[in-house]
Short mmCIF file of C-alpha atoms and ligand atoms in Angstrom, two decimals:
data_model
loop_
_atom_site.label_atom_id
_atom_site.label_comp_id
_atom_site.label_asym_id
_atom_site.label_seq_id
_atom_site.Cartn_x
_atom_site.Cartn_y
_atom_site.Cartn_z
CA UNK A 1284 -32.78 79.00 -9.09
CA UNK A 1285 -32.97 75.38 -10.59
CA UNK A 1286 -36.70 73.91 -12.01
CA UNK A 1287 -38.02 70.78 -12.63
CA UNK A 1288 -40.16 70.76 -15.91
CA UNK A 1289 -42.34 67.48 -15.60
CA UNK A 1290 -44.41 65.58 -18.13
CA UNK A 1291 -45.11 63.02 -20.58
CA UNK A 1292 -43.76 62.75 -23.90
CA UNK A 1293 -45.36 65.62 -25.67
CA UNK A 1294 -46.17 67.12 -22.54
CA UNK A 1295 -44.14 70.90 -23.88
CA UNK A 1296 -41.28 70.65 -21.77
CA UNK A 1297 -39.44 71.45 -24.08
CA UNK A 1298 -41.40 74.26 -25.92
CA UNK A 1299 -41.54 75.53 -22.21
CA UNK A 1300 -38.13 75.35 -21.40
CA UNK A 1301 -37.29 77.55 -24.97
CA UNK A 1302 -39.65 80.28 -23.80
CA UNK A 1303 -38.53 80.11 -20.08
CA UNK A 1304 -34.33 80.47 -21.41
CA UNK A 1305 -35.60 83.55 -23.71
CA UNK A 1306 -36.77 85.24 -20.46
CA UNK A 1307 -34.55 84.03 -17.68
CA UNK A 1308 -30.86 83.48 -17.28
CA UNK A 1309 -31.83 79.85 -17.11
CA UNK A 1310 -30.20 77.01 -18.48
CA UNK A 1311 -32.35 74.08 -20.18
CA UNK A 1312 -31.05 70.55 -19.77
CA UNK A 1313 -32.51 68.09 -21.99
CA UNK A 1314 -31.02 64.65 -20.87
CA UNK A 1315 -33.25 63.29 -24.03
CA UNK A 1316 -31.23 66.21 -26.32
CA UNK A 1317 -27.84 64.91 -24.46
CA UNK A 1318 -28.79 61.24 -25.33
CA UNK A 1319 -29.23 62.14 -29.05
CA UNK A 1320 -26.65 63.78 -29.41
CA UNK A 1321 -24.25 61.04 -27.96
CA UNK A 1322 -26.48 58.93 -31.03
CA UNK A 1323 -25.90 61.65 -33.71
CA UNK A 1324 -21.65 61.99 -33.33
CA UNK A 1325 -21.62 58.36 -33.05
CA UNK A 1326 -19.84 57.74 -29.69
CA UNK A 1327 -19.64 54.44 -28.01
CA UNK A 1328 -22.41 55.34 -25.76
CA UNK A 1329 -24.60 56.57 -28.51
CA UNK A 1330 -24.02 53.35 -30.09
CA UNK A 1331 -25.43 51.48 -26.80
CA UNK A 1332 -28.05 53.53 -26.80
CA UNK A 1333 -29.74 53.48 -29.95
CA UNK A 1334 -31.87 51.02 -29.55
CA UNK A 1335 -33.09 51.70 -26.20
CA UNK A 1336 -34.48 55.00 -27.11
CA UNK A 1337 -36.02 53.74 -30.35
CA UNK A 1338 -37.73 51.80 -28.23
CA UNK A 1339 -39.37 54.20 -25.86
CA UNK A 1340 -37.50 52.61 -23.17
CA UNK A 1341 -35.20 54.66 -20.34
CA UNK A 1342 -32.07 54.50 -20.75
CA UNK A 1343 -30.04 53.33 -17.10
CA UNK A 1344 -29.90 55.50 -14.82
CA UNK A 1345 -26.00 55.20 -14.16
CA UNK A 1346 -25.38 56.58 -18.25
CA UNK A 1347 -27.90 59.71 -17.35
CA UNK A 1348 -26.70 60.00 -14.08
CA UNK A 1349 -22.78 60.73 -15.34
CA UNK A 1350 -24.18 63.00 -18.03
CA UNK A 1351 -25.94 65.08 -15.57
CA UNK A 1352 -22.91 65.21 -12.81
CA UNK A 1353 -21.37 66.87 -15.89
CA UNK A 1354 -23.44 69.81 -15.60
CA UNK A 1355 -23.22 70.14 -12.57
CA UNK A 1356 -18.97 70.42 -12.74
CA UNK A 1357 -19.80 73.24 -15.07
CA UNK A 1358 -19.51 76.33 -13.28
CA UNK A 1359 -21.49 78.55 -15.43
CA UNK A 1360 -24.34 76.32 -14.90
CA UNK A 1361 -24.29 77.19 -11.17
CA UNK A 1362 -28.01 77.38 -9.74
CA UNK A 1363 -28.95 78.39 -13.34
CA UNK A 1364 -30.36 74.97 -14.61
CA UNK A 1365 -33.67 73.97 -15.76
CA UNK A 1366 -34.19 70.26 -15.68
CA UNK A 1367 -36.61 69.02 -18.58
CA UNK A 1368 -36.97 65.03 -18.74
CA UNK A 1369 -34.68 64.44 -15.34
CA UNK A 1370 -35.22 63.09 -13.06
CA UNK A 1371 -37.41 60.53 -14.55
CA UNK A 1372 -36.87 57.57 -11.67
CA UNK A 1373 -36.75 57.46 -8.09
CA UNK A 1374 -32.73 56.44 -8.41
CA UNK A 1375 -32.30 59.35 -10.44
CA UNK A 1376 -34.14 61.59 -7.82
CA UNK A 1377 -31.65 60.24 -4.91
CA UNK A 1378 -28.94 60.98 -7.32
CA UNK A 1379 -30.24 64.53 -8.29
CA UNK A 1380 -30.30 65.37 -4.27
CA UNK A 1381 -26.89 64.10 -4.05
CA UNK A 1382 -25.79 66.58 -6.28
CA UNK A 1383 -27.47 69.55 -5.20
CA UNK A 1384 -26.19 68.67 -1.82
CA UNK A 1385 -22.47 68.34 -3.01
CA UNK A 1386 -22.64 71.20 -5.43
CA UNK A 1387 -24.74 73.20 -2.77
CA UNK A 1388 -28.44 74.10 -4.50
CA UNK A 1389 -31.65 73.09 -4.37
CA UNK A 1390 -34.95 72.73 -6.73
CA UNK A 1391 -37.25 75.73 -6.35
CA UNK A 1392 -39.86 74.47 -7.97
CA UNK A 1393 -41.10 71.19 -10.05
CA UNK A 1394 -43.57 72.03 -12.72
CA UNK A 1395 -45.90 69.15 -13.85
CA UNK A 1396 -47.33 69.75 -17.11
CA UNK A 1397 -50.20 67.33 -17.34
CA UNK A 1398 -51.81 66.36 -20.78
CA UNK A 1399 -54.57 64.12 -21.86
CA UNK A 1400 -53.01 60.75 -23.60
CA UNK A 1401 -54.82 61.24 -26.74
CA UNK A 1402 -53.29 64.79 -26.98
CA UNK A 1403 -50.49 63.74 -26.45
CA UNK A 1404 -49.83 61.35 -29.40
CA UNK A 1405 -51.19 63.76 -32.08
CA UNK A 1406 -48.56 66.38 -30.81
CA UNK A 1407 -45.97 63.44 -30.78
CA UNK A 1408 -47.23 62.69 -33.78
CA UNK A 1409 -46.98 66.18 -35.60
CA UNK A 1410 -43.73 67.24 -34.12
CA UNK A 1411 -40.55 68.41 -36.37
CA UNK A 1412 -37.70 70.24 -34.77
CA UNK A 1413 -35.26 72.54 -36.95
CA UNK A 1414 -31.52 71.07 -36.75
CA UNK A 1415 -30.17 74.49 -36.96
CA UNK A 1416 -31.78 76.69 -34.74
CA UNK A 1417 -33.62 73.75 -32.64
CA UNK A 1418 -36.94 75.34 -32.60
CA UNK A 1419 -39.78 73.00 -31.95
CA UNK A 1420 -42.51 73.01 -34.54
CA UNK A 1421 -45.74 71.47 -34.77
CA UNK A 1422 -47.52 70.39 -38.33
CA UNK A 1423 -51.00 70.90 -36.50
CA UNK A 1424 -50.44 73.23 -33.95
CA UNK A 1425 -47.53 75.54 -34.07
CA UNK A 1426 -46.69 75.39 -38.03
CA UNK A 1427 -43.24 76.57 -39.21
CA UNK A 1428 -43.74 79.48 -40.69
CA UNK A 1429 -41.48 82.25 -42.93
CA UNK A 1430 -42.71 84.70 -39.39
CA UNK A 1431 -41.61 82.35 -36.67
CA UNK A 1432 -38.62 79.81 -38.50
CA UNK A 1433 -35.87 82.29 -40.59
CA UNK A 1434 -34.12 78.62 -41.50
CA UNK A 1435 -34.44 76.94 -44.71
CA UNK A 1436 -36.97 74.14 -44.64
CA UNK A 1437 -34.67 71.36 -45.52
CA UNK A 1438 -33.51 71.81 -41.99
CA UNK A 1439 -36.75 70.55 -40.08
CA UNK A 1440 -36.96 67.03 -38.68
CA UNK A 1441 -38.77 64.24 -37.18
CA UNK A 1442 -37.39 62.33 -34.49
CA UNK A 1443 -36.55 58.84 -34.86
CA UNK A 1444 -38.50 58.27 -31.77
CA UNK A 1445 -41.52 59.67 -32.76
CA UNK A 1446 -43.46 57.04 -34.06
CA UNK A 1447 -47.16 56.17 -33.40
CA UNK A 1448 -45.33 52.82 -32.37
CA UNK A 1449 -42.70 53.70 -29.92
CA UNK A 1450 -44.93 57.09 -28.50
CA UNK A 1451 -46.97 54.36 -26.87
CA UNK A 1452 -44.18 52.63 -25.26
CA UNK A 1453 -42.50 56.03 -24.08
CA UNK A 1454 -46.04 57.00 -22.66
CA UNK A 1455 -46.63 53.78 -20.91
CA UNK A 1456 -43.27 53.63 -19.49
CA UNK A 1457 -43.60 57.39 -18.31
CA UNK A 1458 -46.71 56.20 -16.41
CA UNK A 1459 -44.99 52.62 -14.96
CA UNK A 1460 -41.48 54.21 -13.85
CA UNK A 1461 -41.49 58.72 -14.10
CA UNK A 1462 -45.01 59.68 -12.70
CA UNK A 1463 -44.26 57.76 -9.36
CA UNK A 1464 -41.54 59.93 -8.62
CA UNK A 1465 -44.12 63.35 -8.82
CA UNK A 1466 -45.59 62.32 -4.97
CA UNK A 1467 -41.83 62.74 -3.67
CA UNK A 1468 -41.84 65.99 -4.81
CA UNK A 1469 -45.81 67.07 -3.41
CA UNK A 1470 -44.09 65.79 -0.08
CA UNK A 1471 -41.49 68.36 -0.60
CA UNK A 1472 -44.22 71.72 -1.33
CA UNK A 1473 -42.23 71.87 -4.66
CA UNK A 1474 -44.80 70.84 -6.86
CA UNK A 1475 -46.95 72.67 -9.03
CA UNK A 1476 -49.82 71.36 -11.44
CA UNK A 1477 -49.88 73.03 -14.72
CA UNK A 1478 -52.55 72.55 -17.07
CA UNK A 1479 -51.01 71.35 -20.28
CA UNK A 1480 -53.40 71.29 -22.27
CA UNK A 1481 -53.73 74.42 -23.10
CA UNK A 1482 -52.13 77.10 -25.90
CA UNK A 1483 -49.01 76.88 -25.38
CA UNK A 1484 -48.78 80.94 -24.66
CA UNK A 1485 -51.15 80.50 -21.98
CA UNK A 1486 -49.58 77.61 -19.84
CA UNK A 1487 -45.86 80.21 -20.36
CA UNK A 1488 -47.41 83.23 -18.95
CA UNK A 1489 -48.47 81.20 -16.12
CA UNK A 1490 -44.89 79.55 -15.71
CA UNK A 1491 -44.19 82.94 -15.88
CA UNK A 1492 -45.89 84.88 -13.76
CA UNK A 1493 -44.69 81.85 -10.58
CA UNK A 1494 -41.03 82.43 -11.69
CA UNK A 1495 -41.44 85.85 -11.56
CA UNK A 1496 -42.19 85.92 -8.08
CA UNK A 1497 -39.63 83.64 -6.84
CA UNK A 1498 -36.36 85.19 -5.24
CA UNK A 1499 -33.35 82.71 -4.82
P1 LIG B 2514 -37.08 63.11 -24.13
O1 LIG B 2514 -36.38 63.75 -25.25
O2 LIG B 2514 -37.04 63.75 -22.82
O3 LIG B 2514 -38.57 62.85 -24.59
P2 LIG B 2514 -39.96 62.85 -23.78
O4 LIG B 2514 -39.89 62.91 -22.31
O5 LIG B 2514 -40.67 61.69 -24.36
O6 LIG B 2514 -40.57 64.21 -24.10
P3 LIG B 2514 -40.64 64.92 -25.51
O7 LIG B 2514 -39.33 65.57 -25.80
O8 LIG B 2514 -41.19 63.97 -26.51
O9 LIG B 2514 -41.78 65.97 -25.26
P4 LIG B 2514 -41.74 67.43 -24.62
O10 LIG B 2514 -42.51 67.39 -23.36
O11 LIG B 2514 -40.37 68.00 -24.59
O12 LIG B 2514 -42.65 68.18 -25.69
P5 LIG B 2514 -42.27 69.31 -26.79
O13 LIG B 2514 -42.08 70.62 -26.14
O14 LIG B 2514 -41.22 68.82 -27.72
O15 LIG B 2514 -36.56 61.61 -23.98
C1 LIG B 2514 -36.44 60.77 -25.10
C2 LIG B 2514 -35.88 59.41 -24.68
O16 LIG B 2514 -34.56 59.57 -24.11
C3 LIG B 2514 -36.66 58.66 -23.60
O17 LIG B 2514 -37.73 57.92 -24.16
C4 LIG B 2514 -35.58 57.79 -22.98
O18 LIG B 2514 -35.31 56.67 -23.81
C5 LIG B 2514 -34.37 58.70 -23.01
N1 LIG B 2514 -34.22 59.52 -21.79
C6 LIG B 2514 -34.32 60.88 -21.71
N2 LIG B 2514 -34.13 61.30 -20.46
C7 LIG B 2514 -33.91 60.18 -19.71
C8 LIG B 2514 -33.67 59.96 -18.33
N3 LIG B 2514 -33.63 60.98 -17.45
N4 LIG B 2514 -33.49 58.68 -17.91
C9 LIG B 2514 -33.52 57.64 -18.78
N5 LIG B 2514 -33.74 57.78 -20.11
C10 LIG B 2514 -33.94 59.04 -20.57
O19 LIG B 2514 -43.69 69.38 -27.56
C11 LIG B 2514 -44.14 68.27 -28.32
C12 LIG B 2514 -44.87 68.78 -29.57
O20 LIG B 2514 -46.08 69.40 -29.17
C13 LIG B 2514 -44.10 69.85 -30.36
O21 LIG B 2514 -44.36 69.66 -31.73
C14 LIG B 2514 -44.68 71.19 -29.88
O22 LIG B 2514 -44.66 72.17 -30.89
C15 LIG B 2514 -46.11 70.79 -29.54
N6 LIG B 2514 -46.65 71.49 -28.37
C16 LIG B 2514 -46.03 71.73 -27.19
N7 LIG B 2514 -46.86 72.35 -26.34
C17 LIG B 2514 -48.05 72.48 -26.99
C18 LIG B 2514 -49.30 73.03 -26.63
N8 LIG B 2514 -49.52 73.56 -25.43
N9 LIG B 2514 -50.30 73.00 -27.55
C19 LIG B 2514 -50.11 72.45 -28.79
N10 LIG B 2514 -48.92 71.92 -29.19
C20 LIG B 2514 -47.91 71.93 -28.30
MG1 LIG B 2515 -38.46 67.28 -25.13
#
């Protein structure tokens, strides 16, 4: 099966997608964790695209669109993929069905965590993310720990992007240009709400519990 995970910035769909891949022979693809990385090894395309992420702006939806048709060539990745941050405009959703028609899949199901702004921006706020192991931390609410992190601590990070400045921009422009796209996918029956503002073990065991009964 291939998901959707849905959201803000902050939202968990990342944390989410970690806990999902640890219990499924599921894929996650991040196309913010493919962006960086283009940033981090310096290609030309990270170069172009710097700024635009700094910004809390999306980057176009021909770069992302290439990036995930990549994936997709990938035959271990067949019907295996969970989609966190993509699609995240209505081009990009016409491109997405494109693909699953030419590489014959579908979307099971399109989880929307949904989160109070104010939430959102302290989690924004207090998030650092180990460069080794890529384990998403939390200064307030999921603390690195010597139980839960076996990395040294010179490994955790904040994101460039996580600023209180930019966080606003990325939040507005999830409202202006991603949420839209959520009706197209009611229309469909794929959707389902999830409460995201809850623990973050208690929105996963109802993630889990819905995967658990799906067959495909
Ligand atoms: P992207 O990397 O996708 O960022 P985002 O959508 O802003 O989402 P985040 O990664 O910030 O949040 P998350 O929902 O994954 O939350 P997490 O689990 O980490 O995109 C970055 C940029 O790349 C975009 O702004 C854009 O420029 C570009 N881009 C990416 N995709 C694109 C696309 N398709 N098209 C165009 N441009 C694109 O959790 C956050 C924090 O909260 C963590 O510290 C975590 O520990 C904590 N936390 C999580 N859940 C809970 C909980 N339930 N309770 C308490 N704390 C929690
Ligand atoms: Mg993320």
């Amino acid at each position: 099966m291939n998901l959707i995970i849905f959201g803000p910035p902050g939202a968990g769909k990342g944390t989410q997608s970690n806990n999902i891949i640890n219990n499924f022979d599921l894929k996650q693809i991040s196309t913010g964790d493919l962006l960086r990385n283009e940033i981090k090894i310096q290609t030309e395309l990270g170069k172009k695209i710097e700024s635009i992420i700094n910004s809390g702006e999306l980057v176009s939806d021909d770069v992302v669109n290439i990036l995930v048709r990549k994936i997709f060539l990938d035959t271990k990745n067949f019907n295996r993929l969970i989609f966190d941050g993509y699609p995240r405009t209505i081009s990009q959703v016409y491109s997405l069905e494109n693909l699953l028609k030419e590489f014959n899949q579908k979307i099971s199901i399109v989880f929307n965590l949904y989160v109070d702004k104010d939430i959102v921006s302290k989690r924004v706020n207090g998030r650092v993310i180990c460069t080794k192991c890529f384990t998403i931390f939390n200064v307030y609410f999921e603390v690195p720990n010597s139980k839960n992190h076996k990395c040294e601590k010179k490994y955790l990070e904040k994101r460039v992007d996580d600023s209180s400045k930019t966080i606003l921009n990325r939040y507005e422009t999830y409202v202006i240009k991603t949420k839209p796209i959520l009706d197209y996918y009611n229309k469909k029956g794929l959707l389902i709400e999830i409460d995201g503002n809850q623990k973050i073990d208690e929105i996963y065991d109802k993630i889990k519990g819905i995967l658990e009964n799906i067959r495909d």
